[in-house]
Tab-separated table of C-alpha atoms and ligand atoms in Angstrom:
chain	number	residue	atom	x	y	z
A	1148	UNK	CA	-36.840	92.732	-79.975
A	1149	UNK	CA	-33.303	93.842	-80.503
A	1150	UNK	CA	-33.181	97.389	-81.785
A	1151	UNK	CA	-30.572	99.068	-83.906
A	1152	UNK	CA	-29.501	101.055	-80.903
A	1153	UNK	CA	-28.564	97.946	-78.828
A	1154	UNK	CA	-24.947	98.225	-77.987
A	1155	UNK	CA	-23.542	96.106	-80.750
A	1156	UNK	CA	-20.605	94.881	-78.720
A	1157	UNK	CA	-23.062	93.285	-76.301
A	1158	UNK	CA	-24.396	91.218	-79.153
A	1159	UNK	CA	-20.860	90.170	-80.018
A	1160	UNK	CA	-20.038	89.198	-76.418
A	1161	UNK	CA	-23.294	87.280	-75.977
A	1162	UNK	CA	-22.804	85.471	-79.270
A	1163	UNK	CA	-19.259	84.440	-78.404
A	1164	UNK	CA	-20.251	83.321	-74.893
A	1165	UNK	CA	-23.120	81.211	-76.196
A	1166	UNK	CA	-20.967	79.734	-78.911
A	1167	UNK	CA	-18.310	78.657	-76.415
A	1168	UNK	CA	-20.711	76.231	-74.681
A	1169	UNK	CA	-22.383	74.822	-77.795
A	1170	UNK	CA	-21.636	71.106	-78.041
A	1171	UNK	CA	-23.498	69.791	-81.063
A	1172	UNK	CA	-24.363	70.650	-84.631
A	1173	UNK	CA	-28.076	71.238	-83.954
A	1174	UNK	CA	-27.357	73.828	-81.291
A	1175	UNK	CA	-24.784	75.407	-83.565
A	1176	UNK	CA	-27.290	75.801	-86.378
A	1177	UNK	CA	-29.812	77.405	-83.987
A	1178	UNK	CA	-27.091	79.789	-82.879
A	1179	UNK	CA	-26.215	80.709	-86.475
A	1180	UNK	CA	-29.854	81.443	-87.283
A	1181	UNK	CA	-30.306	83.591	-84.212
A	1182	UNK	CA	-27.358	85.857	-85.107
A	1183	UNK	CA	-26.589	85.459	-88.763
A	1184	UNK	CA	-29.823	84.108	-90.208
A	1185	UNK	CA	-32.218	86.202	-92.254
A	1186	UNK	CA	-33.962	87.386	-89.095
A	1187	UNK	CA	-30.887	87.151	-86.915
A	1188	UNK	CA	-29.828	89.843	-84.491
A	1189	UNK	CA	-26.818	90.965	-86.463
A	1190	UNK	CA	-28.596	90.780	-89.788
A	1191	UNK	CA	-31.288	93.062	-88.497
A	1192	UNK	CA	-28.715	95.610	-87.417
A	1193	UNK	CA	-27.111	95.531	-90.816
A	1194	UNK	CA	-30.485	95.958	-92.492
A	1195	UNK	CA	-31.353	98.911	-90.210
A	1196	UNK	CA	-28.232	100.799	-91.221
A	1197	UNK	CA	-29.965	102.341	-94.215
A	1198	UNK	CA	-32.203	104.344	-91.925
A	1199	UNK	CA	-29.345	105.919	-89.996
A	1200	UNK	CA	-27.610	109.204	-90.609
A	1201	UNK	CA	-24.460	108.830	-92.672
A	1202	UNK	CA	-21.941	109.250	-89.844
A	1203	UNK	CA	-23.530	106.645	-87.621
A	1204	UNK	CA	-24.110	104.383	-90.544
A	1205	UNK	CA	-20.410	104.363	-91.338
A	1206	UNK	CA	-19.085	103.573	-87.897
A	1207	UNK	CA	-21.822	101.148	-86.921
A	1208	UNK	CA	-21.675	99.510	-90.354
A	1209	UNK	CA	-17.948	98.903	-90.115
A	1210	UNK	CA	-18.318	97.494	-86.620
A	1211	UNK	CA	-21.266	95.280	-87.559
A	1212	UNK	CA	-19.408	93.912	-90.553
A	1213	UNK	CA	-16.373	93.136	-88.422
A	1214	UNK	CA	-18.564	91.276	-85.951
A	1215	UNK	CA	-20.375	89.457	-88.730
A	1216	UNK	CA	-17.060	88.304	-90.107
A	1217	UNK	CA	-15.888	87.201	-86.667
A	1218	UNK	CA	-19.056	85.240	-85.976
A	1219	UNK	CA	-18.982	83.611	-89.380
A	1220	UNK	CA	-15.375	82.567	-88.899
A	1221	UNK	CA	-16.063	81.235	-85.408
A	1222	UNK	CA	-19.080	79.335	-86.772
A	1223	UNK	CA	-17.047	77.776	-89.563
A	1224	UNK	CA	-14.309	76.690	-87.184
A	1225	UNK	CA	-16.747	75.160	-84.731
A	1226	UNK	CA	-18.548	73.328	-87.554
A	1227	UNK	CA	-15.229	71.950	-88.816
A	1228	UNK	CA	-14.339	70.738	-85.322
A	1229	UNK	CA	-17.658	68.935	-85.005
A	1230	UNK	CA	-17.048	67.229	-88.340
A	1231	UNK	CA	-13.580	66.177	-87.247
A	1232	UNK	CA	-14.957	64.771	-84.016
A	1233	UNK	CA	-17.620	62.879	-85.911
A	1234	UNK	CA	-15.118	61.306	-88.290
A	1235	UNK	CA	-12.811	60.410	-85.409
A	1236	UNK	CA	-15.688	58.777	-83.591
A	1237	UNK	CA	-16.686	56.686	-86.615
A	1238	UNK	CA	-13.145	55.530	-87.371
A	1239	UNK	CA	-12.528	54.708	-83.727
A	1240	UNK	CA	-15.713	52.672	-83.581
A	1241	UNK	CA	-14.982	50.814	-86.799
A	1242	UNK	CA	-11.309	50.281	-86.238
A	1243	UNK	CA	-10.163	46.901	-87.527
A	1244	UNK	CA	-7.921	44.620	-85.611
A	1245	UNK	CA	-6.096	43.003	-88.482
A	1246	UNK	CA	-4.546	40.476	-86.131
A	1247	UNK	CA	-7.918	38.920	-85.238
A	1248	UNK	CA	-8.490	35.474	-86.770
A	1249	UNK	CA	-11.002	35.537	-89.649
A	1250	UNK	CA	-14.394	33.827	-89.483
A	1251	UNK	CA	-13.921	30.083	-89.957
A	1252	UNK	CA	-14.429	28.849	-93.533
A	1253	UNK	CA	-16.598	25.776	-94.030
A	1254	UNK	CA	-14.201	22.920	-94.732
A	1255	UNK	CA	-14.985	20.592	-97.627
A	1256	UNK	CA	-14.070	16.936	-97.920
A	1257	UNK	CA	-13.840	14.278	-100.570
A	1258	UNK	CA	-17.065	12.575	-101.592
A	1259	UNK	CA	-17.447	9.099	-100.025
A	1260	UNK	CA	-17.419	7.535	-103.500
A	1261	UNK	CA	-14.199	9.346	-104.380
A	1262	UNK	CA	-12.634	8.119	-101.135
A	1263	UNK	CA	-13.641	4.518	-101.715
A	1264	UNK	CA	-12.449	4.735	-105.320
A	1265	UNK	CA	-9.076	6.063	-104.174
A	1266	UNK	CA	-8.748	3.279	-101.603
A	1267	UNK	CA	-9.589	0.622	-104.201
A	1268	UNK	CA	-7.158	2.030	-106.774
A	1269	UNK	CA	-4.415	2.256	-104.149
A	1270	UNK	CA	-4.779	-1.458	-103.388
A	1271	UNK	CA	-4.433	-2.430	-107.044
A	1272	UNK	CA	-1.612	0.040	-107.652
A	1273	UNK	CA	0.312	-1.548	-104.791
A	1274	UNK	CA	-0.058	-4.871	-106.622
A	1275	UNK	CA	1.489	-3.445	-109.784
A	1276	UNK	CA	-1.587	-2.331	-111.726
A	1277	UNK	CA	-1.485	0.922	-113.656
A	1278	UNK	CA	-4.469	3.282	-113.779
A	1279	UNK	CA	-5.932	4.168	-117.186
A	1280	UNK	CA	-9.108	5.884	-118.351
A	1281	UNK	CA	-11.511	5.695	-121.259
A	1282	UNK	CA	-14.486	7.591	-122.725
A	1283	UNK	CA	-17.936	7.717	-121.131
A	1284	UNK	CA	-19.597	8.047	-124.534
A	1285	UNK	CA	-18.802	4.817	-126.245
A	1286	UNK	CA	-19.352	2.943	-129.497
A	1287	UNK	CA	-21.618	-0.070	-129.584
A	1288	UNK	CA	-18.520	-1.868	-130.878
A	1289	UNK	CA	-16.448	-1.457	-127.694
A	1290	UNK	CA	-19.324	-1.659	-125.219
A	1291	UNK	CA	-20.875	-4.791	-126.779
A	1292	UNK	CA	-19.676	-6.176	-130.114
A	1293	UNK	CA	-15.995	-6.578	-129.331
A	1294	UNK	CA	-16.906	-8.055	-125.955
A	1295	UNK	CA	-18.769	-10.875	-127.701
A	1296	UNK	CA	-22.201	-9.378	-127.145
A	1297	UNK	CA	-23.605	-9.035	-130.694
A	1298	UNK	CA	-26.807	-7.150	-131.501
A	1299	UNK	CA	-29.875	-9.181	-130.524
A	1300	UNK	CA	-27.825	-11.421	-128.251
A	1301	UNK	CA	-29.890	-12.075	-125.129
A	1302	UNK	CA	-26.921	-11.060	-122.980
A	1303	UNK	CA	-27.622	-7.444	-123.960
A	1304	UNK	CA	-30.519	-7.592	-121.534
A	1305	UNK	CA	-27.967	-7.549	-118.737
A	1306	UNK	CA	-27.319	-3.895	-119.487
A	1307	UNK	CA	-30.241	-1.506	-119.992
A	1308	UNK	CA	-28.644	0.962	-122.317
A	1309	UNK	CA	-28.905	4.709	-122.782
A	1310	UNK	CA	-28.485	5.099	-126.534
A	1311	UNK	CA	-27.339	8.255	-128.264
A	1312	UNK	CA	-29.081	9.225	-131.501
A	1313	UNK	CA	-26.311	9.787	-133.973
A	1314	UNK	CA	-27.614	10.473	-137.483
A	1315	UNK	CA	-24.331	10.399	-139.353
A	1316	UNK	CA	-23.127	7.107	-137.960
A	1317	UNK	CA	-26.503	5.448	-138.106
A	1318	UNK	CA	-28.767	5.265	-135.110
A	1319	UNK	CA	-27.947	3.017	-132.172
A	1320	UNK	CA	-24.214	2.923	-132.661
A	1321	UNK	CA	-23.291	5.252	-129.819
A	1322	UNK	CA	-24.253	4.970	-126.182
A	1323	UNK	CA	-23.331	5.928	-122.661
A	1324	UNK	CA	-21.098	3.076	-121.601
A	1325	UNK	CA	-22.983	0.616	-119.435
A	1326	UNK	CA	-19.800	-0.726	-117.856
A	1327	UNK	CA	-16.054	-0.110	-117.901
A	1328	UNK	CA	-15.384	-3.363	-119.768
A	1329	UNK	CA	-14.990	-1.633	-123.185
A	1330	UNK	CA	-11.638	-0.468	-121.829
A	1331	UNK	CA	-10.392	-4.053	-121.995
A	1332	UNK	CA	-10.616	-3.805	-125.780
A	1333	UNK	CA	-9.311	-0.230	-125.949
A	1334	UNK	CA	-6.243	-1.130	-123.906
A	1335	UNK	CA	-5.519	-4.321	-125.838
A	1336	UNK	CA	-5.736	-2.300	-129.066
A	1337	UNK	CA	-2.964	0.033	-128.038
A	1338	UNK	CA	-0.613	-2.087	-125.902
A	1339	UNK	CA	1.228	-5.352	-125.900
A	1340	UNK	CA	1.354	-7.817	-123.001
A	1341	UNK	CA	2.318	-7.868	-120.212
A	1342	UNK	CA	-0.734	-5.822	-119.205
A	1343	UNK	CA	-1.870	-4.954	-115.711
A	1344	UNK	CA	-4.348	-2.075	-115.621
A	1345	UNK	CA	-7.303	-0.851	-113.644
A	1346	UNK	CA	-9.742	1.563	-115.286
A	1347	UNK	CA	-12.048	3.604	-113.076
A	1348	UNK	CA	-15.016	5.436	-114.552
A	1349	UNK	CA	-18.666	6.407	-114.488
A	1350	UNK	CA	-21.162	4.092	-116.171
A	1351	UNK	CA	-24.800	4.671	-117.042
A	1352	UNK	CA	-27.858	2.485	-117.216
A	1353	UNK	CA	-31.431	3.059	-118.285
A	1354	UNK	CA	-32.695	1.935	-114.960
A	1355	UNK	CA	-35.473	2.671	-112.495
A	1356	UNK	CA	-33.709	3.645	-109.291
A	1357	UNK	CA	-34.204	1.827	-106.014
A	1358	UNK	CA	-32.082	1.322	-102.868
A	1359	UNK	CA	-29.555	-0.791	-104.768
A	1360	UNK	CA	-29.760	0.682	-108.286
A	1361	UNK	CA	-28.765	4.049	-109.676
A	1362	UNK	CA	-28.713	5.176	-113.309
A	1363	UNK	CA	-25.148	6.321	-112.855
A	1364	UNK	CA	-22.456	4.380	-111.043
A	1365	UNK	CA	-18.708	4.139	-110.703
A	1366	UNK	CA	-16.927	0.996	-111.788
A	1367	UNK	CA	-13.360	-0.170	-111.784
A	1368	UNK	CA	-12.341	-2.567	-114.521
A	1369	UNK	CA	-9.284	-4.730	-114.077
A	1370	UNK	CA	-7.296	-6.462	-116.795
A	1371	UNK	CA	-4.157	-8.584	-116.589
A	1372	UNK	CA	-2.676	-10.336	-119.592
A	1373	UNK	CA	0.609	-12.145	-119.616
A	1374	UNK	CA	2.406	-15.365	-120.368
A	1375	UNK	CA	0.786	-18.099	-118.333
A	1376	UNK	CA	-1.688	-16.163	-116.193
A	1377	UNK	CA	-4.037	-18.580	-114.485
A	1378	UNK	CA	-7.142	-18.689	-112.326
A	1379	UNK	CA	-4.831	-18.864	-109.310
A	1380	UNK	CA	-3.549	-15.380	-110.154
A	1381	UNK	CA	-7.089	-14.064	-110.439
A	1382	UNK	CA	-8.059	-15.670	-107.168
A	1383	UNK	CA	-4.997	-14.441	-105.318
A	1384	UNK	CA	-5.350	-10.888	-106.630
A	1385	UNK	CA	-9.025	-10.580	-105.745
A	1386	UNK	CA	-8.688	-12.283	-102.364
A	1387	UNK	CA	-5.921	-9.825	-101.489
A	1388	UNK	CA	-8.110	-6.941	-102.665
A	1389	UNK	CA	-11.066	-8.148	-100.563
A	1390	UNK	CA	-8.954	-8.438	-97.428
A	1391	UNK	CA	-7.344	-5.042	-97.856
A	1392	UNK	CA	-10.714	-3.338	-98.315
A	1393	UNK	CA	-12.968	-5.389	-96.029
A	1394	UNK	CA	-10.612	-6.732	-93.384
A	1395	UNK	CA	-7.749	-9.214	-93.071
A	1396	UNK	CA	-9.873	-12.091	-91.835
A	1397	UNK	CA	-12.204	-12.086	-94.894
A	1398	UNK	CA	-12.944	-15.403	-96.570
A	1399	UNK	CA	-13.553	-15.323	-100.314
A	1400	UNK	CA	-15.439	-17.687	-102.541
A	1401	UNK	CA	-15.928	-17.893	-106.291
A	1402	UNK	CA	-19.119	-18.953	-107.917
A	1403	UNK	CA	-19.866	-19.594	-111.577
A	1404	UNK	CA	-21.470	-16.709	-113.380
A	1405	UNK	CA	-21.892	-15.812	-117.018
A	1406	UNK	CA	-20.337	-12.859	-118.823
A	1407	UNK	CA	-19.826	-13.222	-122.585
A	1408	UNK	CA	-16.289	-11.820	-122.512
A	1409	UNK	CA	-14.817	-14.251	-119.988
A	1410	UNK	CA	-14.563	-18.015	-119.883
A	1411	UNK	CA	-15.016	-19.224	-117.259
A	1412	UNK	CA	-16.908	-16.326	-115.728
A	1413	UNK	CA	-17.488	-15.982	-112.048
A	1414	UNK	CA	-18.616	-13.825	-109.235
A	1415	UNK	CA	-16.550	-13.118	-106.162
A	1416	UNK	CA	-18.183	-13.296	-102.772
A	1417	UNK	CA	-16.846	-12.496	-99.357
A	1418	UNK	CA	-18.142	-13.880	-96.081
A	1419	UNK	CA	-20.518	-11.326	-94.576
A	1420	UNK	CA	-18.514	-9.085	-92.291
A	1421	UNK	CA	-21.629	-7.991	-90.443
A	1422	UNK	CA	-22.897	-11.399	-89.293
A	1423	UNK	CA	-19.611	-13.270	-89.943
A	1424	UNK	CA	-21.385	-15.809	-92.078
A	1425	UNK	CA	-24.365	-16.489	-89.801
A	1426	UNK	CA	-26.857	-14.753	-92.116
A	1427	UNK	CA	-28.296	-11.254	-91.785
A	1428	UNK	CA	-30.164	-8.578	-93.722
A	1429	UNK	CA	-27.045	-7.271	-95.500
A	1430	UNK	CA	-26.141	-10.685	-96.930
A	1431	UNK	CA	-29.744	-11.729	-97.571
A	1432	UNK	CA	-29.364	-14.468	-94.896
A	1433	UNK	CA	-26.859	-16.344	-97.053
A	1434	UNK	CA	-23.736	-15.444	-95.100
A	1435	UNK	CA	-22.087	-14.279	-98.326
A	1436	UNK	CA	-21.943	-10.943	-100.119
A	1437	UNK	CA	-21.365	-10.594	-103.859
A	1438	UNK	CA	-18.620	-8.123	-104.551
A	1439	UNK	CA	-17.743	-8.249	-108.240
A	1440	UNK	CA	-17.756	-10.078	-111.560
A	1441	UNK	CA	-14.613	-11.629	-112.997
A	1442	UNK	CA	-13.222	-14.352	-115.189
A	1443	UNK	CA	-10.516	-15.480	-117.551
A	1444	UNK	CA	-10.423	-13.312	-120.669
A	1445	UNK	CA	-12.117	-15.194	-123.506
A	1446	UNK	CA	-9.505	-16.638	-125.927
A	1447	UNK	CA	-11.431	-15.122	-128.829
A	1448	UNK	CA	-10.856	-11.662	-127.380
A	1449	UNK	CA	-7.170	-12.389	-126.893
A	1450	UNK	CA	-6.944	-13.514	-130.521
A	1451	UNK	CA	-8.932	-10.501	-131.784
A	1452	UNK	CA	-6.397	-8.256	-130.072
A	1453	UNK	CA	-3.723	-9.855	-132.233
A	1454	UNK	CA	-2.047	-11.628	-129.329
A	1455	UNK	CA	-1.029	-15.260	-129.635
A	1456	UNK	CA	-3.828	-17.112	-127.798
A	1457	UNK	CA	-1.581	-20.116	-127.221
A	1458	UNK	CA	0.903	-17.996	-125.363
A	1459	UNK	CA	-1.149	-15.340	-123.622
A	1460	UNK	CA	-3.903	-15.697	-121.097
A	1461	UNK	CA	-5.429	-13.177	-118.785
A	1462	UNK	CA	-8.067	-12.306	-116.267
A	1463	UNK	CA	-10.541	-9.464	-116.031
A	1464	UNK	CA	-12.793	-8.177	-113.305
A	1465	UNK	CA	-15.286	-5.386	-112.820
A	1466	UNK	CA	-16.496	-3.964	-109.544
A	1467	UNK	CA	-18.946	-1.275	-108.488
A	1468	UNK	CA	-17.590	1.372	-106.152
A	1469	UNK	CA	-21.011	2.412	-104.839
A	1470	UNK	CA	-21.711	-1.144	-103.765
A	1471	UNK	CA	-18.414	-1.339	-101.910
A	1472	UNK	CA	-19.056	2.043	-100.244
A	1473	UNK	CA	-22.560	0.909	-99.224
A	1474	UNK	CA	-21.152	-2.192	-97.592
A	1475	UNK	CA	-18.182	-0.522	-95.937
A	1476	UNK	CA	-20.233	2.267	-94.370
A	1477	UNK	CA	-23.477	0.404	-93.764
A	1478	UNK	CA	-25.474	2.790	-95.973
A	1479	UNK	CA	-28.946	1.459	-96.749
A	1480	UNK	CA	-29.731	3.310	-99.995
A	1481	UNK	CA	-27.411	3.941	-102.939
A	1482	UNK	CA	-29.376	7.062	-103.880
A	1483	UNK	CA	-28.022	8.900	-100.824
A	1484	UNK	CA	-24.660	9.196	-102.544
A	1485	UNK	CA	-25.898	11.491	-105.292
A	1486	UNK	CA	-28.694	13.364	-103.501
A	1487	UNK	CA	-26.285	16.172	-102.515
A	1488	UNK	CA	-27.594	16.255	-98.958
A	1489	UNK	CA	-24.809	17.623	-96.774
A	1490	UNK	CA	-26.299	16.002	-93.670
A	1491	UNK	CA	-25.467	12.665	-95.287
A	1492	UNK	CA	-22.192	13.615	-96.941
A	1493	UNK	CA	-20.694	15.295	-93.861
A	1494	UNK	CA	-20.651	11.976	-92.042
A	1495	UNK	CA	-17.735	10.704	-94.088
B	341	DAH	N1	-18.868	-5.504	-116.880
B	341	DAH	C1	-19.620	-6.307	-115.948
B	341	DAH	C2	-20.845	-5.580	-115.480
B	341	DAH	O1	-20.866	-4.391	-115.524
B	341	DAH	C3	-18.766	-6.706	-114.781
B	341	DAH	C4	-17.679	-7.657	-115.161
B	341	DAH	C5	-17.876	-9.012	-115.060
B	341	DAH	C6	-16.453	-7.178	-115.604
B	341	DAH	C7	-16.880	-9.906	-115.403
B	341	DAH	C8	-15.442	-8.072	-115.942
B	341	DAH	C9	-15.683	-9.448	-115.823
B	341	DAH	O2	-14.249	-7.660	-116.376
B	341	DAH	O3	-14.654	-10.325	-116.147
B	341	DAH	O4	-21.780	-6.199	-115.080
């Protein structure tokens, strides 16, 4: 045990010597306790002063206080240095190199349907068609009535419809458009011939889905009305379209089909580009693939638009973008397009 009579300067020397070699905060704290703590060597001396005669108490007290102050100061300085070192170490370790390239960002791409749609529109634009748009929520009038498909007409069965309950206007007057054809009427209402437009848009059907049917799909409607437009114009336009999208060597064929708003109505087929006409799974062994519906605009519709039906004729067509994308990319199920599976989408 250190007694009051220990030469106090020896305590000072020992303390300073020990302090000089201390290299971390734990050792420093042990050092502080052993000299300056409640039971520390210096503290005990200071406490013992009371028992000493006055003279001794004065001189020893002054000396002890000086040493206490010196040790405290030295302790504070050492502690501050440790803290500085610690901060320096952390900042050194976490230093940023701002010139390093950042982590790569995942790169997005256009949806395969968007790409096909853009390609299709570009072909028609290059042939002088303008692009227009119309509403997805549509009146029965534009979707059916004005296209010569009256209520209870059996042709309505061609389009399984998603109706919208609309109290004020009477039920069953609004719907999600089942095709883009209502835009034929909308465009004729607001423009005068010559007309050459294509109208892209989403369409909806109340349909059980399977590999070739979805309840939502993307169509492009085409409409051309002018003085003396004939079937030859329709044929030339669509043949050009088919070659630009499916390959220069494509053969096209027209076959009679029925759509109430065209007369005559037809379907366009291209020779199967997989088997080159020999017959395969894609073309159902026929050698031909149906691409779209088309026809000459019904004279009644021309007259209803207020155009002179003796002067103006026109053609219309409607095609499904998903079907074209399926064929172009050899995809076997239309539902892949809207399943949001990146493993599928990243392939395009
Ligand atoms: N709107 C038809 C459908 O969705 C496709 C169609 C056929 C559009 C003939 C036309 C056309 O413009 O002339 O089934």
